Short mmCIF file of C-alpha atoms in Angstrom, two decimals:
data_model
loop_
_atom_site.label_atom_id
_atom_site.label_comp_id
_atom_site.label_asym_id
_atom_site.label_seq_id
_atom_site.Cartn_x
_atom_site.Cartn_y
_atom_site.Cartn_z
CA UNK S 199 306.12 24.85 -59.68
CA UNK S 200 308.86 26.01 -62.01
CA UNK S 201 311.01 23.68 -64.10
CA UNK S 202 313.96 24.09 -66.04
CA UNK S 203 315.24 21.52 -68.22
CA UNK S 204 318.93 21.08 -69.15
CA UNK S 205 319.55 19.02 -72.31
CA UNK S 206 322.91 18.78 -74.21
CA UNK S 207 324.43 18.84 -77.09
CA UNK S 208 327.27 17.54 -79.47
CA UNK S 209 329.39 15.28 -76.81
CA UNK S 210 328.49 14.13 -73.19
CA UNK S 211 330.35 14.62 -70.28
CA UNK S 212 330.04 18.48 -71.33
CA UNK S 213 329.34 20.00 -67.87
CA UNK S 214 325.59 19.75 -67.58
CA UNK S 215 325.63 18.84 -64.29
CA UNK S 216 327.76 21.76 -63.06
CA UNK S 217 325.60 23.96 -65.05
CA UNK S 218 322.57 22.63 -63.72
CA UNK S 219 323.83 22.95 -60.09
CA UNK S 220 325.15 26.15 -60.83
CA UNK S 221 321.38 27.53 -62.00
CA UNK S 222 320.00 26.02 -58.89
CA UNK S 223 322.68 27.91 -56.64
CA UNK S 224 322.04 31.29 -58.22
CA UNK S 225 318.19 30.93 -57.79
CA UNK S 226 318.41 29.29 -54.11
CA UNK S 227 320.76 32.74 -53.58
CA UNK S 228 317.55 34.77 -54.59
CA UNK S 229 315.99 33.27 -52.07
CA UNK S 230 313.89 30.58 -54.00
CA UNK S 231 313.56 26.73 -52.63
CA UNK S 232 315.27 24.60 -55.52
CA UNK S 233 315.01 20.98 -56.08
CA UNK S 234 316.79 18.86 -58.86
CA UNK S 235 315.95 15.51 -60.94
CA UNK S 236 318.47 14.21 -62.85
CA UNK S 237 317.43 11.61 -66.04
CA UNK S 238 319.65 9.12 -66.98
CA UNK S 239 318.45 7.40 -70.25
CA UNK S 240 320.31 4.01 -69.77
CA UNK S 241 318.44 0.90 -68.53
CA UNK S 242 320.02 0.23 -65.77
CA UNK S 243 317.19 1.05 -62.82
CA UNK S 244 320.32 2.65 -60.88
CA UNK S 245 323.96 3.29 -61.19
CA UNK S 246 324.69 0.46 -57.99
CA UNK S 247 326.07 -2.07 -60.71
CA UNK S 248 328.31 0.13 -62.80
CA UNK S 249 331.94 -0.23 -62.97
CA UNK S 250 333.33 2.97 -61.98
CA UNK S 251 335.20 3.78 -65.74
CA UNK S 252 331.70 3.34 -67.54
CA UNK S 253 330.11 6.16 -65.32
CA UNK S 254 332.44 7.41 -62.60
CA UNK S 255 331.60 7.14 -58.84
CA UNK S 256 328.33 5.86 -57.70
CA UNK S 257 326.72 8.39 -55.47
CA UNK S 258 324.98 7.00 -52.46
CA UNK S 259 321.92 9.11 -51.09
CA UNK S 260 320.71 9.29 -47.44
CA UNK S 261 317.92 6.85 -48.13
CA UNK S 262 320.52 4.54 -49.59
CA UNK S 263 319.91 4.89 -53.34
CA UNK S 264 322.67 4.39 -55.29
CA UNK S 265 322.34 6.92 -58.46
CA UNK S 266 324.28 8.95 -60.69
CA UNK S 267 327.36 11.06 -59.41
CA UNK S 268 325.63 14.37 -60.54
CA UNK S 269 323.39 14.11 -57.75
CA UNK S 270 326.33 14.12 -55.68
CA UNK S 271 327.00 17.77 -57.73
CA UNK S 272 323.40 18.86 -56.96
CA UNK S 273 323.75 18.02 -52.93
CA UNK S 274 327.29 19.92 -52.62
CA UNK S 275 326.04 23.09 -54.76
CA UNK S 276 322.27 23.26 -53.45
CA UNK S 277 323.32 22.31 -49.76
CA UNK S 278 320.46 19.76 -49.84
CA UNK S 279 319.39 16.26 -49.12
CA UNK S 280 317.86 14.28 -52.44
CA UNK S 281 316.13 10.79 -52.72
CA UNK S 282 316.57 8.00 -55.16
CA UNK S 283 313.48 8.88 -56.94
CA UNK S 284 315.46 11.85 -57.35
CA UNK S 285 317.40 9.94 -60.19
CA UNK S 286 315.22 8.88 -63.01
CA UNK S 287 316.43 6.05 -65.54
CA UNK S 288 314.69 4.28 -68.44
CA UNK S 289 314.64 1.06 -66.55
CA UNK S 290 312.39 2.70 -63.79
CA UNK S 291 310.18 4.05 -65.96
CA UNK S 292 309.52 0.82 -67.72
CA UNK S 293 309.58 -1.23 -64.77
CA UNK S 294 306.78 1.26 -63.68
CA UNK S 295 304.60 0.75 -66.38
CA UNK S 296 305.21 -3.05 -66.95
CA UNK S 297 303.98 -3.49 -62.97
CA UNK S 298 300.86 -1.01 -63.70
CA UNK S 299 300.09 -3.34 -66.75
CA UNK S 300 300.55 -6.63 -65.07
CA UNK S 301 298.25 -5.04 -62.28
CA UNK S 302 295.47 -4.01 -65.02
CA UNK S 303 295.59 -0.66 -64.78
CA UNK S 304 295.55 0.00 -68.37
CA UNK S 305 292.05 -1.89 -68.65
CA UNK S 306 293.33 -3.96 -71.69
CA UNK S 307 295.02 -0.82 -73.78
CA UNK S 308 298.01 -1.78 -75.91
CA UNK S 309 300.72 -0.08 -74.21
CA UNK S 310 303.01 2.18 -75.81
CA UNK S 311 306.03 4.50 -75.68
CA UNK S 312 303.35 7.29 -76.21
CA UNK S 313 301.47 8.00 -74.09
CA UNK S 314 302.15 5.67 -71.37
CA UNK S 315 305.74 5.78 -71.30
CA UNK S 316 306.14 9.59 -71.74
CA UNK S 317 303.02 10.01 -69.48
CA UNK S 318 304.88 8.27 -66.68
CA UNK S 319 307.98 10.45 -66.93
CA UNK S 320 305.47 13.39 -66.60
CA UNK S 321 303.84 12.14 -63.52
CA UNK S 322 307.04 11.12 -61.91
CA UNK S 323 308.71 14.68 -62.46
CA UNK S 324 305.82 16.39 -61.09
CA UNK S 325 305.39 13.92 -58.11
CA UNK S 326 309.11 14.28 -57.25
CA UNK S 327 309.20 17.98 -57.64
CA UNK S 328 307.19 18.31 -54.74
CA UNK S 329 309.36 16.54 -52.47
CA UNK S 330 310.88 18.81 -49.79
CA UNK S 331 314.86 18.81 -49.74
CA UNK S 332 315.49 21.47 -47.36
CA UNK S 333 315.77 21.25 -43.76
CA UNK S 334 312.69 23.42 -43.13
CA UNK S 335 310.51 20.77 -45.12
CA UNK S 336 308.89 23.15 -47.24
CA UNK S 337 307.72 22.46 -51.06
CA UNK S 338 310.45 23.73 -53.69
CA UNK S 339 309.53 26.36 -56.00
CA UNK S 340 311.79 25.44 -58.55
CA UNK S 341 312.84 21.95 -60.23
CA UNK S 342 316.07 21.63 -62.01
CA UNK S 343 316.29 18.78 -64.59
CA UNK S 344 319.17 17.54 -66.39
CA UNK S 345 318.57 15.19 -69.10
CA UNK S 346 321.49 13.09 -69.42
CA UNK S 347 323.21 12.00 -72.71
CA UNK S 348 322.69 14.18 -75.85
CA UNK S 349 319.94 15.39 -78.13
CA UNK S 350 319.74 12.81 -80.93
CA UNK S 351 320.44 9.44 -78.78
CA UNK S 352 317.68 6.67 -79.58
CA UNK S 353 317.74 5.75 -75.47
CA UNK S 354 316.80 10.21 -74.83
CA UNK S 355 313.98 10.22 -77.38
CA UNK S 356 311.23 9.26 -74.93
CA UNK S 357 312.47 11.69 -72.67
CA UNK S 358 312.88 14.34 -75.32
CA UNK S 359 308.98 13.76 -76.20
CA UNK S 360 307.89 13.62 -72.73
CA UNK S 361 309.14 17.18 -72.40
CA UNK S 362 307.88 18.35 -75.73
CA UNK S 363 304.62 17.20 -74.18
CA UNK S 364 305.15 18.85 -70.54
CA UNK S 365 305.96 22.37 -71.93
CA UNK S 366 302.22 22.81 -72.89
CA UNK S 367 300.97 20.86 -69.71
CA UNK S 368 302.86 23.11 -67.14
CA UNK S 369 302.18 26.51 -69.66
CA UNK S 370 305.06 28.81 -71.02
CA UNK S 371 305.66 30.92 -67.93
CA UNK S 372 306.46 27.74 -66.05
CA UNK S 373 308.98 26.14 -67.98
CA UNK S 374 312.09 26.67 -69.84
CA UNK S 375 314.62 24.76 -71.69
CA UNK S 376 318.52 25.18 -71.17
CA UNK S 377 320.60 23.78 -73.76
CA UNK S 378 324.32 23.22 -73.04
CA UNK S 379 326.10 22.91 -76.30
CA UNK S 380 330.18 22.56 -77.35
CA UNK S 381 332.09 25.17 -79.36
CA UNK S 382 335.32 23.53 -80.49
CA UNK S 383 338.58 25.28 -81.46
CA UNK S 384 340.64 23.07 -83.60
CA UNK S 385 344.72 23.69 -83.26
CA UNK S 386 344.74 24.17 -87.05
CA UNK S 387 343.01 27.16 -87.34
CA UNK S 388 342.44 28.55 -83.81
CA UNK S 389 339.03 29.31 -84.72
CA UNK S 390 336.07 28.75 -82.74
CA UNK S 391 333.35 26.51 -84.61
CA UNK S 392 329.58 27.10 -84.23
CA UNK S 393 328.60 24.60 -86.64
CA UNK S 394 328.31 21.73 -83.95
CA UNK S 395 325.85 23.93 -81.91
CA UNK S 396 323.61 25.10 -84.97
CA UNK S 397 323.30 21.22 -85.50
CA UNK S 398 322.36 20.38 -81.92
CA UNK S 399 319.86 23.50 -81.73
CA UNK S 400 318.51 22.10 -85.24
CA UNK S 401 317.89 18.75 -83.67
CA UNK S 402 316.37 19.87 -80.60
CA UNK S 403 313.65 21.77 -82.59
CA UNK S 404 312.93 18.92 -84.85
CA UNK S 405 312.18 17.02 -81.74
CA UNK S 406 309.88 20.01 -80.60
CA UNK S 407 311.88 21.77 -77.82
CA UNK S 408 313.28 25.23 -78.70
CA UNK S 409 316.10 26.37 -75.96
CA UNK S 410 315.41 29.68 -74.00
CA UNK S 411 319.21 29.89 -73.12
CA UNK S 412 322.29 28.16 -75.22
CA UNK S 413 325.19 27.84 -72.64
CA UNK S 414 327.85 27.41 -74.88
CA UNK S 415 331.13 25.73 -73.67
CA UNK S 416 334.63 26.31 -74.62
CA UNK S 417 338.14 25.87 -73.40
CA UNK S 418 338.94 29.30 -73.98
CA UNK S 419 336.65 32.82 -73.65
CA UNK S 420 334.29 32.96 -76.66
CA UNK S 421 334.70 36.04 -78.99
CA UNK S 422 332.01 38.67 -79.20
CA UNK S 423 331.10 37.53 -83.21
CA UNK S 424 330.53 34.10 -82.60
CA UNK S 425 328.00 34.82 -79.88
CA UNK S 426 326.15 36.85 -82.34
CA UNK S 427 326.71 34.01 -85.25
CA UNK S 428 325.08 31.58 -82.81
CA UNK S 429 322.11 34.19 -82.01
CA UNK S 430 321.90 34.33 -85.74
CA UNK S 431 321.47 30.95 -86.75
CA UNK S 432 320.09 29.21 -83.55
CA UNK S 433 317.00 31.57 -83.70
CA UNK S 434 317.66 33.44 -80.38
CA UNK S 435 318.64 36.99 -79.08
CA UNK S 436 322.21 37.76 -78.00
CA UNK S 437 321.87 38.04 -74.37
CA UNK S 438 320.16 34.15 -74.32
CA UNK S 439 323.52 33.07 -75.57
CA UNK S 440 325.95 31.99 -72.40
CA UNK S 441 329.32 31.42 -72.49
CA UNK S 442 331.28 29.03 -70.03
CA UNK S 443 334.96 28.43 -70.55
CA UNK S 444 337.39 26.12 -68.65
CA UNK S 445 338.15 27.64 -65.22
CA UNK S 446 340.57 26.87 -62.56
CA UNK S 447 337.37 25.80 -60.42
CA UNK S 448 333.82 24.96 -60.77
CA UNK S 449 332.73 27.17 -58.12
CA UNK S 450 333.48 29.78 -60.75
CA UNK S 451 330.40 28.91 -62.68
CA UNK S 452 327.56 30.26 -60.84
CA UNK S 453 329.65 33.71 -61.17
CA UNK S 454 329.91 33.28 -64.66
CA UNK S 455 326.32 32.84 -65.21
CA UNK S 456 325.33 35.82 -62.69
CA UNK S 457 327.93 37.80 -64.53
CA UNK S 458 325.94 37.41 -68.03
CA UNK S 459 322.63 38.38 -66.16
CA UNK S 460 321.08 34.90 -65.92
CA UNK S 461 319.07 36.28 -63.00
CA UNK S 462 317.47 39.12 -64.81
CA UNK S 463 316.26 36.60 -67.52
CA UNK S 464 314.84 34.14 -65.17
CA UNK S 465 313.03 36.89 -63.40
CA UNK S 466 311.48 37.95 -66.39
CA UNK S 467 311.20 34.35 -68.23
CA UNK S 468 309.52 32.35 -65.50
CA UNK S 469 307.82 35.53 -63.58
CA UNK S 470 309.87 34.67 -60.35
CA UNK S 471 309.48 37.17 -57.03
CA UNK S 472 313.16 37.95 -56.87
CA UNK S 473 315.51 40.98 -56.96
CA UNK S 474 317.70 41.19 -59.69
CA UNK S 475 320.61 41.88 -57.83
CA UNK S 476 322.30 38.20 -56.26
CA UNK S 477 322.11 37.92 -52.41
CA UNK S 478 324.84 37.63 -49.53
CA UNK S 479 324.73 34.00 -50.59
CA UNK S 480 326.32 34.65 -54.02
CA UNK S 481 328.57 37.46 -52.51
CA UNK S 482 329.96 34.79 -50.07
CA UNK S 483 330.13 32.34 -52.95
CA UNK S 484 331.99 35.05 -54.90
CA UNK S 485 334.55 35.17 -52.18
CA UNK S 486 335.17 31.61 -51.39
CA UNK S 487 336.01 31.34 -55.48
CA UNK S 488 338.47 34.15 -55.20
CA UNK S 489 340.06 32.47 -52.17
CA UNK S 490 340.43 29.42 -53.75
CA UNK S 491 342.33 30.82 -56.47
CA UNK S 492 344.50 32.80 -54.24
CA UNK S 493 345.62 29.73 -51.79
CA UNK S 494 349.41 29.49 -51.45
CA UNK S 495 350.01 26.67 -49.05
CA UNK S 496 349.71 23.34 -50.31
CA UNK S 497 348.86 20.11 -48.54
CA UNK S 498 349.43 16.70 -50.84
CA UNK S 499 347.09 13.27 -50.23
CA UNK S 500 347.99 10.15 -51.73
CA UNK S 501 344.76 8.81 -52.75
CA UNK S 502 345.55 4.87 -52.98
CA UNK S 503 342.82 3.23 -55.15
CA UNK S 504 341.78 0.87 -58.16
CA UNK S 505 340.13 3.15 -60.70
CA UNK S 506 342.91 5.98 -60.47
CA UNK S 507 342.73 6.48 -64.33
CA UNK S 508 339.57 8.59 -63.91
CA UNK S 509 339.71 11.13 -61.86
CA UNK S 510 335.06 11.04 -61.59
CA UNK S 511 335.37 7.35 -59.75
CA UNK S 512 336.72 9.20 -56.45
CA UNK S 513 334.52 12.30 -57.24
CA UNK S 514 333.12 12.74 -53.81
CA UNK S 515 336.54 11.97 -51.90
CA UNK S 516 337.88 14.62 -53.99
CA UNK S 517 335.53 17.02 -53.22
CA UNK S 518 335.58 16.02 -49.51
CA UNK S 519 339.32 16.56 -49.06
CA UNK S 520 339.04 19.65 -51.48
CA UNK S 521 336.46 21.47 -48.87
CA UNK S 522 338.57 20.49 -45.85
CA UNK S 523 341.54 22.27 -47.52
CA UNK S 524 339.68 25.12 -48.55
CA UNK S 525 338.30 25.62 -45.37
CA UNK S 526 341.89 25.83 -43.72
CA UNK S 527 343.20 27.73 -46.54
CA UNK S 528 345.45 25.10 -48.17
CA UNK S 529 345.73 24.10 -52.00
CA UNK S 530 344.94 20.44 -52.16
CA UNK S 531 347.48 18.47 -53.86
CA UNK S 532 345.57 14.93 -54.64
CA UNK S 533 348.03 12.37 -55.94
CA UNK S 534 346.09 9.28 -57.52
CA UNK S 535 348.24 5.71 -56.99
CA UNK S 536 347.07 2.87 -58.70
CA UNK S 537 347.58 0.34 -55.69
CA UNK S 538 348.55 -2.43 -58.03
CA UNK S 539 351.71 -0.55 -58.82
CA UNK S 540 352.77 -0.57 -55.23
CA UNK S 541 353.13 -4.71 -55.06
CA UNK S 542 355.85 -6.64 -55.56
CA UNK S 543 354.73 -8.19 -58.80
CA UNK S 544 354.91 -4.44 -60.39
CA UNK S 545 358.54 -4.26 -59.35
CA UNK S 546 359.27 -7.36 -61.30
CA UNK S 547 357.36 -6.56 -64.41
CA UNK S 548 357.86 -2.61 -64.64
CA UNK S 549 359.99 -1.46 -61.83
CA UNK S 550 359.93 2.35 -63.15
CA UNK S 551 356.20 2.13 -62.73
CA UNK S 552 356.45 0.76 -58.93
CA UNK S 553 359.28 3.30 -58.11
CA UNK S 554 357.42 6.33 -59.26
CA UNK S 555 353.99 4.58 -57.44
CA UNK S 556 356.35 4.55 -54.24
CA UNK S 557 358.04 8.11 -54.81
CA UNK S 558 354.31 9.63 -54.93
CA UNK S 559 353.58 7.88 -51.66
CA UNK S 560 357.01 8.72 -49.95
CA UNK S 561 356.05 12.33 -50.61
CA UNK S 562 352.94 12.65 -49.54
CA UNK S 563 351.61 14.71 -46.46
CA UNK S 564 349.05 12.17 -45.57
CA UNK S 565 347.47 8.74 -47.46
CA UNK S 566 343.89 7.80 -47.80
CA UNK S 567 342.77 4.49 -49.09
CA UNK S 568 338.94 4.64 -50.62
CA UNK S 569 336.32 2.08 -50.96
CA UNK S 570 336.53 -0.51 -53.64
CA UNK S 571 335.90 -4.34 -54.59
CA UNK S 572 337.28 -7.40 -55.29
CA UNK S 573 340.98 -8.55 -54.30
CA UNK S 574 342.87 -7.33 -57.13
CA UNK S 575 345.00 -4.30 -55.83
CA UNK S 576 344.70 -4.96 -52.16
CA UNK S 577 348.03 -6.13 -51.37
CA UNK S 578 348.90 -2.55 -52.94
CA UNK S 579 346.63 -0.95 -50.22
CA UNK S 580 347.89 -3.05 -47.70
CA UNK S 581 351.64 -1.96 -47.96
CA UNK S 582 350.51 1.52 -48.35
CA UNK S 583 348.64 1.29 -44.99
CA UNK S 584 351.58 -0.44 -43.25
CA UNK S 585 353.73 2.51 -44.61
CA UNK S 586 351.63 5.15 -43.08
CA UNK S 587 351.46 3.09 -39.89
CA UNK S 588 354.88 2.94 -39.08
CA UNK S 589 356.09 5.94 -40.69
CA UNK S 590 353.41 7.87 -38.69
CA UNK S 591 351.83 9.52 -41.78
CA UNK S 592 348.27 10.81 -41.02
CA UNK S 593 345.86 7.76 -42.40
CA UNK S 594 342.04 7.64 -43.49
CA UNK S 595 340.62 4.53 -44.43
CA UNK S 596 337.37 4.37 -45.84
CA UNK S 597 335.21 1.34 -46.28
CA UNK S 598 337.21 -1.27 -47.77
CA UNK S 599 340.22 1.29 -46.80
CA UNK S 600 338.97 0.67 -42.68
CA UNK S 601 338.87 -2.80 -43.62
CA UNK S 602 342.80 -3.34 -44.56
CA UNK S 603 343.70 -1.22 -42.08
CA UNK S 604 342.13 -3.77 -39.48
CA UNK S 605 343.75 -6.36 -41.63
CA UNK S 606 347.29 -5.12 -41.53
CA UNK S 607 347.37 -4.38 -37.89
CA UNK S 608 346.35 -7.56 -37.22
CA UNK S 609 349.10 -9.42 -39.22
CA UNK S 610 352.06 -6.82 -38.58
CA UNK S 611 351.27 -6.25 -35.03
CA UNK S 612 349.24 -9.38 -33.38
CA UNK S 613 351.04 -11.38 -35.64
CA UNK S 614 348.13 -13.21 -36.99
CA UNK S 615 349.64 -14.11 -40.69
CA UNK S 616 346.38 -15.14 -42.01
CA UNK S 617 344.26 -12.36 -40.82
CA UNK S 618 341.47 -11.46 -43.26
CA UNK S 619 338.10 -10.33 -44.33
CA UNK S 620 335.78 -12.78 -45.03
CA UNK S 621 334.92 -10.63 -47.98
CA UNK S 622 338.15 -12.05 -49.64
CA UNK S 623 338.69 -15.33 -47.51
CA UNK S 624 335.37 -16.78 -46.14
CA UNK S 625 337.60 -19.39 -44.44
CA UNK S 626 340.54 -17.30 -42.57
CA UNK S 627 341.15 -18.52 -39.30
CA UNK S 628 341.35 -15.17 -38.20
CA UNK S 629 338.44 -12.96 -39.45
CA UNK S 630 339.31 -9.78 -38.38
CA UNK S 631 336.39 -8.29 -40.18
#
């Protein structure tokens, strides 16, 4: 088993998930079986209780596990089915260790972060890496592990220490560390700054991990002089510094990595039984990315929800629509509409917002109402559903959206004025859901 650890520096939300997924995609295109693990250093047992604004959407796996949205990226990029244990949290690890301690498994020893917590992390990773995730049910050959957060976070320290130890247990030819860092470009000078990356790599080295590849994220393509400077100050070869600038589509990221020789590097560094050249799968991927950028026809979909200020709250819905549009050569124009802005109360408080929201809804080719919680915003969703039905607009209700479609039909077509879901009114005389 080969392990690739992806760590992050400078800021969180830098794109570690997409880079981890892209690395997995490239290795899978070389004919290797790949699995992925996401480590989240928060104390919550899982992502199920998070507000969508706190951490983006909760991604639900086939086994019912409620996990971080990055596991959705892994499944989509790698075409695999993951399990709840592919998402490790501090809460899960401590719960596991405390249960063992209560059971007497430590034979009266003092239970400590080192070695008990760090050992538990390593055991979990080694066991989960062997679990088949493809349809052929064969054991994976590569495990890509993404460590959430940023190097230096107090929550992530036990995990960094666990992998410092693990690199020796796995042996050098089986373990590789990729560090993803930010190269900012302040508007005042327009110069790309390497100091945050230098500091981040120094902090990582101070904790006992030495990066094999440094992936630099930036808004615009990075100049060669910057690459050489990072190479010199971060103690790596220039070919070990990889640039990923902001691109029109995340599907470009595996292509950017492949163009910078990552297949050849992994082949040598991890002693992999693969060719230097990408396979047909990556050629298909390139064609898809090129086609995505050349789409001319546009399809506009109105997404009527409550968490529209952060697009990550509906990441899976967006991806499903994007994939569907791409399959029939359309560019997706997804318009996020806050359902509360469609309500009469908003018209009284802020008529501009109200009319703008309705203008968006009226010009959409289709309307989608996704899942949600609580009664706030349901009136606006019902208005949108009613509009879709009466104006014969294509409509899709998912989860709560489907419940409300039933409620709307019962109220307006069957004239059951108090029809409702028992989720909102347990005492309704017409509990249609």
